[in-house]
mmCIF file of C-alpha atoms in Angstrom:
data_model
loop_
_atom_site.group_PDB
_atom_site.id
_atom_site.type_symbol
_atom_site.label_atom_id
_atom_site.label_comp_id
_atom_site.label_asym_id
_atom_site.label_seq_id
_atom_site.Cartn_x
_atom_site.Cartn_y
_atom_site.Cartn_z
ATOM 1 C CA UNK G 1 -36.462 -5.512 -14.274
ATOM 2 C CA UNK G 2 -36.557 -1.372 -13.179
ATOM 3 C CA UNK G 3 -36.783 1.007 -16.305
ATOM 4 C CA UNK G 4 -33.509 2.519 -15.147
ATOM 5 C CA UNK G 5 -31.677 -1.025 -16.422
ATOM 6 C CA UNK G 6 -33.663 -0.819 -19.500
ATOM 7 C CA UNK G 7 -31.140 -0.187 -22.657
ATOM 8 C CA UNK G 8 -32.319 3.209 -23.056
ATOM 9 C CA UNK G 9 -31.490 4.217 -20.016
ATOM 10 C CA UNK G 10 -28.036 2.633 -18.898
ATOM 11 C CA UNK G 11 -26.226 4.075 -15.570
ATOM 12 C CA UNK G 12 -23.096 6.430 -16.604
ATOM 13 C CA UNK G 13 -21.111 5.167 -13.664
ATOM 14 C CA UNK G 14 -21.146 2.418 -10.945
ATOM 15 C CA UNK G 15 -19.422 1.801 -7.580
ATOM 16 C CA UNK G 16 -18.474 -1.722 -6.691
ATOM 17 C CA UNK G 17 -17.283 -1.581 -2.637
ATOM 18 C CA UNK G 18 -15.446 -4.855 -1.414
ATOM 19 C CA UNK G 19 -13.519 -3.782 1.930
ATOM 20 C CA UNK G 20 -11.811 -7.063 2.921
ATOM 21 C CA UNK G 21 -8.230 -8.499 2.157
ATOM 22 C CA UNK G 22 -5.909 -9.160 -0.704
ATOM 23 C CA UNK G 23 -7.985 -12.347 -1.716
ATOM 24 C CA UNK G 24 -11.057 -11.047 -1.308
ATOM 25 C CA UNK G 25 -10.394 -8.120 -3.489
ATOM 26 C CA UNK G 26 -9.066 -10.676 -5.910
ATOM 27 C CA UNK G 27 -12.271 -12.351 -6.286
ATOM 28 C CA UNK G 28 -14.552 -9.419 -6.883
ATOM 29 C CA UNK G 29 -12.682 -9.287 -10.525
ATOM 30 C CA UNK G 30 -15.564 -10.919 -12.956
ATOM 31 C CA UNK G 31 -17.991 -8.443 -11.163
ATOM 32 C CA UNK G 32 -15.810 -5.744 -13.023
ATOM 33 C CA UNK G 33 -15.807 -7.827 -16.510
ATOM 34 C CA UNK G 34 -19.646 -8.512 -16.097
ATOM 35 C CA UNK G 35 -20.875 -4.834 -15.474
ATOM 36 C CA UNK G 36 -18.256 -3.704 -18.281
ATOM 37 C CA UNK G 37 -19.775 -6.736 -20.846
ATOM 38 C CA UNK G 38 -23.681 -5.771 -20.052
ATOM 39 C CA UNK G 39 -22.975 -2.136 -20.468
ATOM 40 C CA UNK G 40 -20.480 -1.094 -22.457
ATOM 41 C CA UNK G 41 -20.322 2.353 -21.918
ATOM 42 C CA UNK G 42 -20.314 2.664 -18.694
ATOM 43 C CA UNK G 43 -17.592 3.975 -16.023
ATOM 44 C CA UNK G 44 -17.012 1.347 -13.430
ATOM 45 C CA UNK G 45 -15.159 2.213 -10.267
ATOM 46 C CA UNK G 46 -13.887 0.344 -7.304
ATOM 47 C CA UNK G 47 -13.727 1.520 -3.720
ATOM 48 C CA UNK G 48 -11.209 -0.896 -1.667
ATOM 49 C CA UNK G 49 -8.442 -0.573 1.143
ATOM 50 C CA UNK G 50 -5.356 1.152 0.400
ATOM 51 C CA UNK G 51 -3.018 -2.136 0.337
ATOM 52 C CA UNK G 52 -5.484 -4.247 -1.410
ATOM 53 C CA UNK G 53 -5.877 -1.663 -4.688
ATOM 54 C CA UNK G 54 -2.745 -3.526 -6.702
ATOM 55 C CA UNK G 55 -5.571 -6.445 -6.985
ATOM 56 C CA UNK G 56 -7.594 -4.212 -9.520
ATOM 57 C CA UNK G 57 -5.208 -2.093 -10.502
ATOM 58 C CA UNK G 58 -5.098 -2.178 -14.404
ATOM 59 C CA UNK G 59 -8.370 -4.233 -14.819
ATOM 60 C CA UNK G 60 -9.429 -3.374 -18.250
ATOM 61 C CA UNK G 61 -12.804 -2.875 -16.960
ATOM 62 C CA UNK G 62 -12.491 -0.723 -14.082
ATOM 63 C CA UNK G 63 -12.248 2.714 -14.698
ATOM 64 C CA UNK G 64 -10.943 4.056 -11.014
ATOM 65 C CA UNK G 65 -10.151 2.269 -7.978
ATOM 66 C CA UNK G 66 -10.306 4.552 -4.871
ATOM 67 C CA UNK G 67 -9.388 3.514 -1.537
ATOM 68 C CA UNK G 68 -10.523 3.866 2.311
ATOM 69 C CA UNK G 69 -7.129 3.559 4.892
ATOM 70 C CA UNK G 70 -7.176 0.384 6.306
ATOM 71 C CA UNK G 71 -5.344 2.131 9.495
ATOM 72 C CA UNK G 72 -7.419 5.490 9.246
ATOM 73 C CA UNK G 73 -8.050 5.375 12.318
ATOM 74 C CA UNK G 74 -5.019 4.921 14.344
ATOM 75 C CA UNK G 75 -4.336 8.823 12.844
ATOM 76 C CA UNK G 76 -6.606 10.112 15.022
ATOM 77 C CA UNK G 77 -10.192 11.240 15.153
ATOM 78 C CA UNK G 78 -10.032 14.350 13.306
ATOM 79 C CA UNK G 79 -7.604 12.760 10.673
ATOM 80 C CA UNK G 80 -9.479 10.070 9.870
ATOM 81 C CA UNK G 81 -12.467 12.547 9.350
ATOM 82 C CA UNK G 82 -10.832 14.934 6.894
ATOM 83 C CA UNK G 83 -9.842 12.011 5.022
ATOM 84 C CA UNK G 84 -12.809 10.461 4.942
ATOM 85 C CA UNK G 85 -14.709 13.694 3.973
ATOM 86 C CA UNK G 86 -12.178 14.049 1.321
ATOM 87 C CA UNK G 87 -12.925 10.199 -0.157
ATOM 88 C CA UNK G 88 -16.476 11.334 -0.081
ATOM 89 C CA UNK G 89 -16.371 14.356 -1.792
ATOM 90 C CA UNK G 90 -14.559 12.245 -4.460
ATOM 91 C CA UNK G 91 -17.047 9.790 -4.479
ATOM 92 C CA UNK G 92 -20.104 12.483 -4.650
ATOM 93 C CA UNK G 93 -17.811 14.097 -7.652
ATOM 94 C CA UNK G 94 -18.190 10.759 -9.905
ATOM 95 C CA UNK G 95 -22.360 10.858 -9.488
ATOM 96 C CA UNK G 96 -22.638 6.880 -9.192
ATOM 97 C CA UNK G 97 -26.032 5.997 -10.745
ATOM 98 C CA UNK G 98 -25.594 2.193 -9.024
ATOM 99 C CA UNK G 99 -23.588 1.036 -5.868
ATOM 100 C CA UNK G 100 -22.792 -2.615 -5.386
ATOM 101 C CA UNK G 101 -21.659 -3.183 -1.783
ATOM 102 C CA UNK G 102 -19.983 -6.571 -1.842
ATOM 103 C CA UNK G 103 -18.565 -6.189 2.076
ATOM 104 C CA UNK G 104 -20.255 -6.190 5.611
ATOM 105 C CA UNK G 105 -18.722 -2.891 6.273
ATOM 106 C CA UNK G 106 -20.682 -0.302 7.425
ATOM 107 C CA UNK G 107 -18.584 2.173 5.132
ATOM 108 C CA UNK G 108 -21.206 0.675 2.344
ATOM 109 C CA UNK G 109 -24.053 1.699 3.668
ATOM 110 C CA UNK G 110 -23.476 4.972 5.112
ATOM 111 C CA UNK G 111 -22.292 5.460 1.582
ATOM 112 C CA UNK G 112 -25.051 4.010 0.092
ATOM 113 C CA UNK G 113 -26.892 6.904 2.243
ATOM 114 C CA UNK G 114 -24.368 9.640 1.130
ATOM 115 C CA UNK G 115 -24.134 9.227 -2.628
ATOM 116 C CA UNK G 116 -27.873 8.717 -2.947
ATOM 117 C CA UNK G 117 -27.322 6.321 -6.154
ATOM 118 C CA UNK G 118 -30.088 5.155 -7.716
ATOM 119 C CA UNK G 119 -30.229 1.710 -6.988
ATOM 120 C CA UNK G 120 -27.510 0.262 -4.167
ATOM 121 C CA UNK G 121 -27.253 -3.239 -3.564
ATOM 122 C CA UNK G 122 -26.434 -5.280 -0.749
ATOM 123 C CA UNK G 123 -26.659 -8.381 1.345
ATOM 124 C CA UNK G 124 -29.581 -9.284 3.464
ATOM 125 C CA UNK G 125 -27.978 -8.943 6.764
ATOM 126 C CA UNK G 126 -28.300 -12.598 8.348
ATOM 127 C CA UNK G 127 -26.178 -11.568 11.817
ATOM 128 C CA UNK G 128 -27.561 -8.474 12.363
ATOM 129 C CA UNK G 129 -31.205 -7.749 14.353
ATOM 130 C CA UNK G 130 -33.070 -4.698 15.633
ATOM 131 C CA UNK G 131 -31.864 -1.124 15.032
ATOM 132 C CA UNK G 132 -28.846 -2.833 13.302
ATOM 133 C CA UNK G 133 -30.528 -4.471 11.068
ATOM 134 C CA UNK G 134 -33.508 -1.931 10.061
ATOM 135 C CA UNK G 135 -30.433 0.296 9.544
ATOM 136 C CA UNK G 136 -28.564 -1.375 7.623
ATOM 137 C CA UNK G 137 -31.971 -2.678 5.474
ATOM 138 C CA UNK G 138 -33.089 1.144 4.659
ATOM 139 C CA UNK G 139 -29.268 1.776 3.541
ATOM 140 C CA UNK G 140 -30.212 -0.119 0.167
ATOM 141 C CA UNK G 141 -32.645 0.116 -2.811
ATOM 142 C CA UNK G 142 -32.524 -3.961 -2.560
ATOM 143 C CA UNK G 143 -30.678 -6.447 -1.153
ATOM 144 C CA UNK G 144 -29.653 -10.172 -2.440
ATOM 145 C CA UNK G 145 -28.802 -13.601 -0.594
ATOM 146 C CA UNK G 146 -25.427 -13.273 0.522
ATOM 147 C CA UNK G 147 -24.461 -17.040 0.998
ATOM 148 C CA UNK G 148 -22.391 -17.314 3.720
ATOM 149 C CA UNK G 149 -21.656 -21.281 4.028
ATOM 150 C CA UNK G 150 -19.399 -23.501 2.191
ATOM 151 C CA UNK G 151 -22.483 -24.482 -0.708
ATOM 152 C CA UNK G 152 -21.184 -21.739 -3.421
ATOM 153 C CA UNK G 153 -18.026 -20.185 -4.809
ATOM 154 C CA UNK G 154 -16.831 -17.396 -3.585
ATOM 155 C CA UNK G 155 -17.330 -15.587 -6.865
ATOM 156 C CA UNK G 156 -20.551 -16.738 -7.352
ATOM 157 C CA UNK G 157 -21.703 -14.906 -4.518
ATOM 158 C CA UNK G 158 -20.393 -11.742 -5.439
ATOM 159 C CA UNK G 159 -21.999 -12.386 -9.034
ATOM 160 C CA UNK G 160 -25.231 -12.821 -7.540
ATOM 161 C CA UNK G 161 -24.958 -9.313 -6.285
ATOM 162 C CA UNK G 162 -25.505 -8.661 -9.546
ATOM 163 C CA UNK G 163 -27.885 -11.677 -11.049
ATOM 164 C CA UNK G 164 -30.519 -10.114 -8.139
ATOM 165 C CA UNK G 165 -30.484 -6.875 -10.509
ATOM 166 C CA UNK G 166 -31.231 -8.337 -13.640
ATOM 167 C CA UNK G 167 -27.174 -8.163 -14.675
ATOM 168 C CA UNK G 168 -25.508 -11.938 -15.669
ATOM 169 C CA UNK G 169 -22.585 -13.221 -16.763
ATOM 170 C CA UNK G 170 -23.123 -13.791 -20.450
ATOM 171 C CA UNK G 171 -19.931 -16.687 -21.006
ATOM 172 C CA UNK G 172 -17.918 -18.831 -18.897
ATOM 173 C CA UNK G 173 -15.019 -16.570 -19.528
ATOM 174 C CA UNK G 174 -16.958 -13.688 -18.248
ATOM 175 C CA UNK G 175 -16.645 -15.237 -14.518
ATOM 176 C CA UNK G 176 -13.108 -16.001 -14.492
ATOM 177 C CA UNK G 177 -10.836 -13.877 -12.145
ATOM 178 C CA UNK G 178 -7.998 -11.545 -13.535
ATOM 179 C CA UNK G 179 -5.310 -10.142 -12.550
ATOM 180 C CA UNK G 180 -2.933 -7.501 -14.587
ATOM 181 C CA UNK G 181 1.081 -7.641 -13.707
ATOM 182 C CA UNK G 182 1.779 -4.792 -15.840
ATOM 183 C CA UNK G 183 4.752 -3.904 -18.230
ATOM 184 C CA UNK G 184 7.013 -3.102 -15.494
ATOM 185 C CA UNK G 185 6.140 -6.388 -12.910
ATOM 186 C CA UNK G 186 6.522 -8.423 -16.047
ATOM 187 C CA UNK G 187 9.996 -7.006 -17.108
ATOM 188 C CA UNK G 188 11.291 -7.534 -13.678
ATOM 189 C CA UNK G 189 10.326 -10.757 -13.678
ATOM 190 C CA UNK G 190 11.966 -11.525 -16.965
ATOM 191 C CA UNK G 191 14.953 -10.530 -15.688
ATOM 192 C CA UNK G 192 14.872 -12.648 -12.500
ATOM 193 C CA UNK G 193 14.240 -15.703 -14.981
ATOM 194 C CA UNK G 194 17.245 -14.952 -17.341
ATOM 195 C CA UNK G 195 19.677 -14.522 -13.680
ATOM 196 C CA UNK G 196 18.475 -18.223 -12.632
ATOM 197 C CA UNK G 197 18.881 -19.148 -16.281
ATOM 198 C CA UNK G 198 15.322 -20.587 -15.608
ATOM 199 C CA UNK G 199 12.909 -20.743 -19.081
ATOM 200 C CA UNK G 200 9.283 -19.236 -18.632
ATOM 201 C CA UNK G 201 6.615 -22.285 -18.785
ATOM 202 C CA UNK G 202 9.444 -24.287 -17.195
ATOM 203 C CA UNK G 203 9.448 -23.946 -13.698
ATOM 204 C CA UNK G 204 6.849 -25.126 -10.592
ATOM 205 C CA UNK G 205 6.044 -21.936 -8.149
ATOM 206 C CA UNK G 206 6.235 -23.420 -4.536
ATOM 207 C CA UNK G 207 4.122 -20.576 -2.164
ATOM 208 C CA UNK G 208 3.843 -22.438 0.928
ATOM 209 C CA UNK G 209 2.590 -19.836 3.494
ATOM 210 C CA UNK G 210 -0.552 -17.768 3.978
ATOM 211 C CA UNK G 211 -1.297 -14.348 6.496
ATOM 212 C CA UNK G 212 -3.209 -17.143 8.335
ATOM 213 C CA UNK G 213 -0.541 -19.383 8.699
ATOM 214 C CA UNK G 214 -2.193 -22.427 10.526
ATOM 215 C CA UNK G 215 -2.912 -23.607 6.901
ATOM 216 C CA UNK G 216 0.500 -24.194 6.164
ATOM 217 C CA UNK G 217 1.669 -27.811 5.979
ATOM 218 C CA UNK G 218 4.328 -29.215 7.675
ATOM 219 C CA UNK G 219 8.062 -28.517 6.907
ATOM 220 C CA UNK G 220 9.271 -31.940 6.281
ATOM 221 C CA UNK G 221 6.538 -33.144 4.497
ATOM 222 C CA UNK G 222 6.931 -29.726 2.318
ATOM 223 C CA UNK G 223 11.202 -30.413 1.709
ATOM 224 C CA UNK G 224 10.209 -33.986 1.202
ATOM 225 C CA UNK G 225 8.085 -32.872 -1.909
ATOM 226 C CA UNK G 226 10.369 -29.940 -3.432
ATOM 227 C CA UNK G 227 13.120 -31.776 -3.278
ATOM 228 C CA UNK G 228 11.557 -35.176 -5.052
ATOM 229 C CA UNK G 229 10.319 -32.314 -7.711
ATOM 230 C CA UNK G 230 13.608 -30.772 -7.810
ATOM 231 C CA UNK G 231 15.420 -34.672 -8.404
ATOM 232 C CA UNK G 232 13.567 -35.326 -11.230
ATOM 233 C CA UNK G 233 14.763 -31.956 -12.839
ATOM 234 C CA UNK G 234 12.315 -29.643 -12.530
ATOM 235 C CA UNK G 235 13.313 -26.353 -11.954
ATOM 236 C CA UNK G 236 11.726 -25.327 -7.944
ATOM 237 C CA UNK G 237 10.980 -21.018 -7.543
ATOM 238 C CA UNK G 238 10.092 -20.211 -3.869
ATOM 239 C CA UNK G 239 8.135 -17.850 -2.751
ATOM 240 C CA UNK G 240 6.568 -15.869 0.300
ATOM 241 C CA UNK G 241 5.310 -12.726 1.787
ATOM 242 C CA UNK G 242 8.239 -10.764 3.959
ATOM 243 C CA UNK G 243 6.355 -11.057 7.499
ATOM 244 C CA UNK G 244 8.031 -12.537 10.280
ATOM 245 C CA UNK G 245 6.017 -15.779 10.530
ATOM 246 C CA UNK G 246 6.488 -16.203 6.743
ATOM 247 C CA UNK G 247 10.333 -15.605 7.094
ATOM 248 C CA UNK G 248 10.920 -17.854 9.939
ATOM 249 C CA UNK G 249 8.505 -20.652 8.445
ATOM 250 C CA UNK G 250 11.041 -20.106 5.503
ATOM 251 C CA UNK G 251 14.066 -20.301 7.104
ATOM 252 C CA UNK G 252 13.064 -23.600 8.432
ATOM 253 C CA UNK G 253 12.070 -24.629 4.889
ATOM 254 C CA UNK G 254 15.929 -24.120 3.045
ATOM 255 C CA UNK G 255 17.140 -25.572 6.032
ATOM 256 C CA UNK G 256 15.751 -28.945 5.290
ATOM 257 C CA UNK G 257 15.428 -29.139 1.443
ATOM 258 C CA UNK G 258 18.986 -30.588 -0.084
ATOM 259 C CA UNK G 259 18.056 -30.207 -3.746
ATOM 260 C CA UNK G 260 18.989 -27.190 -6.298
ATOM 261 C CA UNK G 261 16.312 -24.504 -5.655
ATOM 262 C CA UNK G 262 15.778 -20.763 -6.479
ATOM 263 C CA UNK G 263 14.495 -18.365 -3.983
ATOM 264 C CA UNK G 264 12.163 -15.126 -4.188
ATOM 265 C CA UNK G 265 10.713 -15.299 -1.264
ATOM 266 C CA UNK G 266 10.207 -11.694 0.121
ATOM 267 C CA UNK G 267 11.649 -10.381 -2.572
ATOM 268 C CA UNK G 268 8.177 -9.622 -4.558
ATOM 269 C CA UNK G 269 5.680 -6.890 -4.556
ATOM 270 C CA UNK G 270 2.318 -8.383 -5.097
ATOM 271 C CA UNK G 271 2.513 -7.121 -9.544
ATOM 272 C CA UNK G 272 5.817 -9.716 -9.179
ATOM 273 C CA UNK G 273 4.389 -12.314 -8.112
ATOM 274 C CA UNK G 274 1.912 -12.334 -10.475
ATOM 275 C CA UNK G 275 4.031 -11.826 -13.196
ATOM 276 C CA UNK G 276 6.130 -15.011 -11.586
ATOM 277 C CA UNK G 277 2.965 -17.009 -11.382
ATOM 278 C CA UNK G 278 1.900 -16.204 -14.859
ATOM 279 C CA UNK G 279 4.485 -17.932 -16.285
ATOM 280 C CA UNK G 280 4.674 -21.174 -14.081
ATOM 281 C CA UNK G 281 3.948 -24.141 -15.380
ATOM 282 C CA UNK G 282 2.404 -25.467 -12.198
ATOM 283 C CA UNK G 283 1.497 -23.299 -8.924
ATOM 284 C CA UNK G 284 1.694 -25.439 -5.337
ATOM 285 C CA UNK G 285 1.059 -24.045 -2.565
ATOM 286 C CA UNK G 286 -2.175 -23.708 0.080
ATOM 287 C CA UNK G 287 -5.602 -22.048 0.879
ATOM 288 C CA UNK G 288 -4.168 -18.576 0.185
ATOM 289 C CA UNK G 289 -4.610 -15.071 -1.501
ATOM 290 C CA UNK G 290 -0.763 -16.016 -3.444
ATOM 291 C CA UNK G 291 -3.424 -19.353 -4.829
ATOM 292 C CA UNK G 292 -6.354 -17.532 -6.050
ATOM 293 C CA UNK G 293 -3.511 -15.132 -7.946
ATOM 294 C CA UNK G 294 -2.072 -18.451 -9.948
ATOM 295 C CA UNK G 295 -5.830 -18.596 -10.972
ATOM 296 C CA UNK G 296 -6.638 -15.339 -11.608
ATOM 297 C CA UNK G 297 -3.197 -15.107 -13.968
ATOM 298 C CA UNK G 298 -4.589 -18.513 -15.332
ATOM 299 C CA UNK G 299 -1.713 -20.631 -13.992
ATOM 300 C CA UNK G 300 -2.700 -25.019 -13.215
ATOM 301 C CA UNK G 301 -2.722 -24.693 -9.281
ATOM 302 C CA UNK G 302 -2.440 -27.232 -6.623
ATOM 303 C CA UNK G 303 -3.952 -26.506 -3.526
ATOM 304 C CA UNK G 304 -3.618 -28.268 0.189
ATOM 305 C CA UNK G 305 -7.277 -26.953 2.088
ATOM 306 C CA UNK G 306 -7.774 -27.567 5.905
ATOM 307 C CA UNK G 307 -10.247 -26.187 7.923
ATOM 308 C CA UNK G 308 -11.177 -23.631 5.356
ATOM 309 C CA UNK G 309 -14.001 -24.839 2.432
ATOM 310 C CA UNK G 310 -12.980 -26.011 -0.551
ATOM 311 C CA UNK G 311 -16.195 -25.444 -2.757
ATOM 312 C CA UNK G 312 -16.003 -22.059 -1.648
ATOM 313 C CA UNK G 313 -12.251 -21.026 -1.979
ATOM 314 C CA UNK G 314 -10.969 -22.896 -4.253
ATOM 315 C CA UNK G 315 -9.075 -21.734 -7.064
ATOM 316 C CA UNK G 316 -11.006 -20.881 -10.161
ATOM 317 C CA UNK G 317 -11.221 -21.042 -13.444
ATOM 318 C CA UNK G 318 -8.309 -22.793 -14.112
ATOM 319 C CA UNK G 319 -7.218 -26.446 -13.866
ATOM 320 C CA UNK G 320 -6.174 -27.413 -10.576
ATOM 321 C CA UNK G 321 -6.301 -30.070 -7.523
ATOM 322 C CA UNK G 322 -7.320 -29.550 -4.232
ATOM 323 C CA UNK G 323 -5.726 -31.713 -1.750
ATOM 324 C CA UNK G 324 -7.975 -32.158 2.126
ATOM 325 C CA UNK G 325 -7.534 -35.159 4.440
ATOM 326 C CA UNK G 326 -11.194 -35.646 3.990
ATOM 327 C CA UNK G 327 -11.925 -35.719 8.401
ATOM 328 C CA UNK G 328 -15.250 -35.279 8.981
ATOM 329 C CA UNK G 329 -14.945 -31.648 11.005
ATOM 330 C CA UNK G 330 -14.247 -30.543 7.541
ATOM 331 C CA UNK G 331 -13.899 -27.205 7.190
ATOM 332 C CA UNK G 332 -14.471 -26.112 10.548
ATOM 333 C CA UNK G 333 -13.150 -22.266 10.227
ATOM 334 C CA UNK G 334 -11.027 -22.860 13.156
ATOM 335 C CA UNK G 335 -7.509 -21.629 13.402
ATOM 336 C CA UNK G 336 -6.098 -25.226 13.705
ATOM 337 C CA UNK G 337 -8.340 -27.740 15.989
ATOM 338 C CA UNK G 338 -9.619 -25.906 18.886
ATOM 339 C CA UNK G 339 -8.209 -22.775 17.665
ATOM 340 C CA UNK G 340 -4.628 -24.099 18.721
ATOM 341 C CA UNK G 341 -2.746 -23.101 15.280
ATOM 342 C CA UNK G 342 -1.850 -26.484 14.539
ATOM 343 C CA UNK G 343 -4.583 -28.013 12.029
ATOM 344 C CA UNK G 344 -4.626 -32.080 12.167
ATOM 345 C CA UNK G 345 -6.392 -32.392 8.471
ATOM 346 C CA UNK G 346 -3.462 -30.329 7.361
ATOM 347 C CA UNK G 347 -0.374 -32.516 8.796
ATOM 348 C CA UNK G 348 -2.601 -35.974 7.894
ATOM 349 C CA UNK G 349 -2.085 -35.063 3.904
ATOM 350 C CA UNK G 350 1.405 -37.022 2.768
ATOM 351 C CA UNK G 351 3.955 -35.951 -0.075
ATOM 352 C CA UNK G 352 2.633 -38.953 -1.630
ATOM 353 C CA UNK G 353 -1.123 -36.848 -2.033
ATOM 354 C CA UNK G 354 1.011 -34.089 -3.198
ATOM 355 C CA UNK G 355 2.838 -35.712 -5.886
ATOM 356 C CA UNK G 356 0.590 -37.444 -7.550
ATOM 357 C CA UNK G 357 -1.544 -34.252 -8.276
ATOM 358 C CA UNK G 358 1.280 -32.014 -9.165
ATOM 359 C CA UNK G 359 2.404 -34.846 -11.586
ATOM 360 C CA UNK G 360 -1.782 -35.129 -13.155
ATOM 361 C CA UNK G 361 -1.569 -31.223 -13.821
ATOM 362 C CA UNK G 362 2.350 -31.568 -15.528
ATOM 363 C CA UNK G 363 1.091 -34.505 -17.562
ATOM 364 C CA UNK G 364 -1.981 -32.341 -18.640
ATOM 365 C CA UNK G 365 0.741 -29.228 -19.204
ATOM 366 C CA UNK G 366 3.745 -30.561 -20.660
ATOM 367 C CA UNK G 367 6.518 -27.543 -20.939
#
C-alpha cells in the first residue's frame, strides 16, 4: 500500500466522479460510507449531473456534491466553456488529494489531468485501443478491473474502485446503498398518507414503469395482480415518473384495474418517493432506478428482470425477489427481442409468479 494511505498521512479531501443516470448515481452510495468509515476525517465530495445530485444529496458522508450539465452543451460552445471553467476552478479550489472516477466519461480523466490529485483511479479501459486508450491510461495514477458483465453487483464494482487502493468495506452494513428523503420529502409524504387515511408500514408501493420502458410488464397481467392485492385488503399506492410514455402506460393501467387504489403517480419529486418507499411495507415494481431506491431506503422489494442481469442489478441489501422467465437469451441487453421494445421473457412471467413472491416477503414482514 503507497505511504500517502498510510495513517499518518490520510488525504484531506477526495473526489468520487460517477456521470451516468439516476440509478447509477444511486449505487455509488457505500463508496461514500466506505471512504468516510476508513478515514474519518476526511472531506468527501461528489461530482455528478445536475438532475442526478438529489441521489446524494444529504448523504451523511459526502461533504459536497457538485455537478456537470447534463445538456451543457446544447447552450452553446462558449457557454458550455465558461461553465465548465467555472466547475473547474471549483474543483481546483477544494485541492482533492484522491480522485475516484467511477464513469467512462472522458470528463474524469481530463480532470484527473487538471486537478493533478495525488492518486486518481480508474477503470482499465477494455473498449478503447490506440491513442484512446494510451490517453485515457496516462490520465490515472492506477487503474482497477472494471467488470463489465453480468458476474458481479453493480456495487461491488464500484467498491472495487476502491479495494484496488488498499480501501475496504469493513461490515456488511458498510456496502448497503442509502438514500436520505429529508425533513421536508418526509413531511409531505406524511401528509399524503393521513389524506388516503392510509397507515405507514401498511401499504404495497406498485412502480410499474422505468425511463427504459421495454421492461415494463404487461397491463393486464399488472391490473390482474393489483387488483387480487387490493381484494384481499391491502392498501395499493401507485406510482410513476411524469414522462409521456410513463403517463400513457398509466392511463392504460387505471383503466383496467376495478379495485380501490390510491394514485401518486407523477405527482413525486424523486425526495417523495423515497420518503413513500421508506415506509412501504412491500415495493413491486421492475428493473428500475424507482427499485434500487426501495433498497437503498431499506424497503422488501419485488422485482420483474428481462433482458437486463439480475446478479448485477438487482436490488440490494434488502430482502427481496427477483422474478425472470428464466429463457435462455437471458439477459441479452436488448431493448425487447431484436431491439423491437417488446421483451418476450417479460410478458412470459404470470400474476401467479408475482403473487406468490409478494405474499413470501408480506409473510416475512407482517404490518
Amino acid at each position: 500500500m503507497p505511504d500517502f494511505f498510510s495513517p499518518n498521512r490520510p488525504p484531506k479531501r477526495v473526489l468520487v466522479i460517477k456521470l451516468r443516470h439516476h440509478g447509477d448515481v444511486l449505487l455509488t452510495s457505500p463508496v461514500f460510507t466506505v471512504l468516510k468509515k476508513n478515514w474519518p476525517d476526511v472531506e468527501v465530495d461528489a461530482l455528478v449531473y445536475d438532475d442526478t445530485q438529489a441521489m446524494l444529496t444529504s448523504h451523511p458522508s459526502i461533504n459536497q456534491v457538485h455537478t456537470i450539465g447534463r445538456n451543457w452543451r446544447k447552450q452553446g460552445f462558449i457557454k458550455q466553456l465558461t461553465l465548465y471553467r467555472a466547475l473547474l476552478n471549483t474543483l481546483k479550489a477544494r485541492d482533492y488529494d484522491v480522485l475516484i472516477n467511477l464513469t467512462e466519461h472522458w470528463h474524469g480523466a481530463r480532470l484527473a489531468r487538471r486537478l493533478k490529485p495525488r492518486v486518481s483511479v480508474g477503470f482499465k479501459p477494455d473498449k478503447r485501443s490506440g491513442l484512446a486508450r494510451r490517453r485515457w491510461v496516462k490520465s490515472f495514477t492506477t487503474l482497477y478491473p472494471a467488470i463489465q458483465d453480468n458476474s458481479r453487483h453493480m456495487v461491488e464494482v464500484n467498491l472495487d474502485a476502491l479495494r484496488h487502493i488498499g480501501i475496504h468495506p469493513q461490515t456488511a452494513e458498510d456496502k448497503h446503498t442509502l438514500f436520505v428523503p429529508g425533513e421536508e420529502a418526509e413531511a409531505s409524504i406524511a401528509q399524503k398518507l393521513a389524506d388516503f387515511g392510509v397507515a405507514a408500514n401498511s401499504y404495497v408501493l406498485v412502480h410499474p414503469t422505468s425511463r427504459w420502458m421495454f421492461k415494463a410488464w404487461t397491463l393486464d397481467k399488472l391490473a390482474a395482480t393489483i387488483d387480487t392485492l387490493s381484494a384481499r385488503g391491502l392498501p395499493i399506492i401507485l406510482s410513476a415518473a411524469p414522462s409521456k410514455e410513463e403517463s400513457e402506460y398509466m392511463d392504460g393501467l387505471r383503466a383496467l384495474l376495478t379495485q380501490p387504489y390510491h394514485d401518486l403517480s407523477g405527482k413525486l419529486n424523486l425526495k417523495e418517493l423515497g420518503a413513500l418507499m421508506k415506509h412501504a411495507r412491500l415495493y413491486f415494481g421492475v428493473d428500475s432506478m424507482p427499485m434500487h431506491l426501495s433498497s437503498a431506503v431499506g424497503t422488501p422489494t419485488v422485482a420483474i428482470f428481462g433482458p437486463t442481469g439480475a446478479i448485477k442489478w438487482a436490488p440490494w441489501g434488502v430482502q427481496y425477489r427477483v422474478i425472470t422467465a428464466g429463457f435462455t437469451c437471458q439477459p441479452c441487453g436488448k431493448a425487447g427481442c431484436g431491439d423491437s421494445h417488446v421483451s418476450d421473457c417479460i410478458t412470459a412471467i404470470t400474476p401467479q409468479q408475482v403473487l406468490s413472491a409478494i405474499d413470501t416477503l408480506l409473510l416475512e414482514n407482517p404490518a
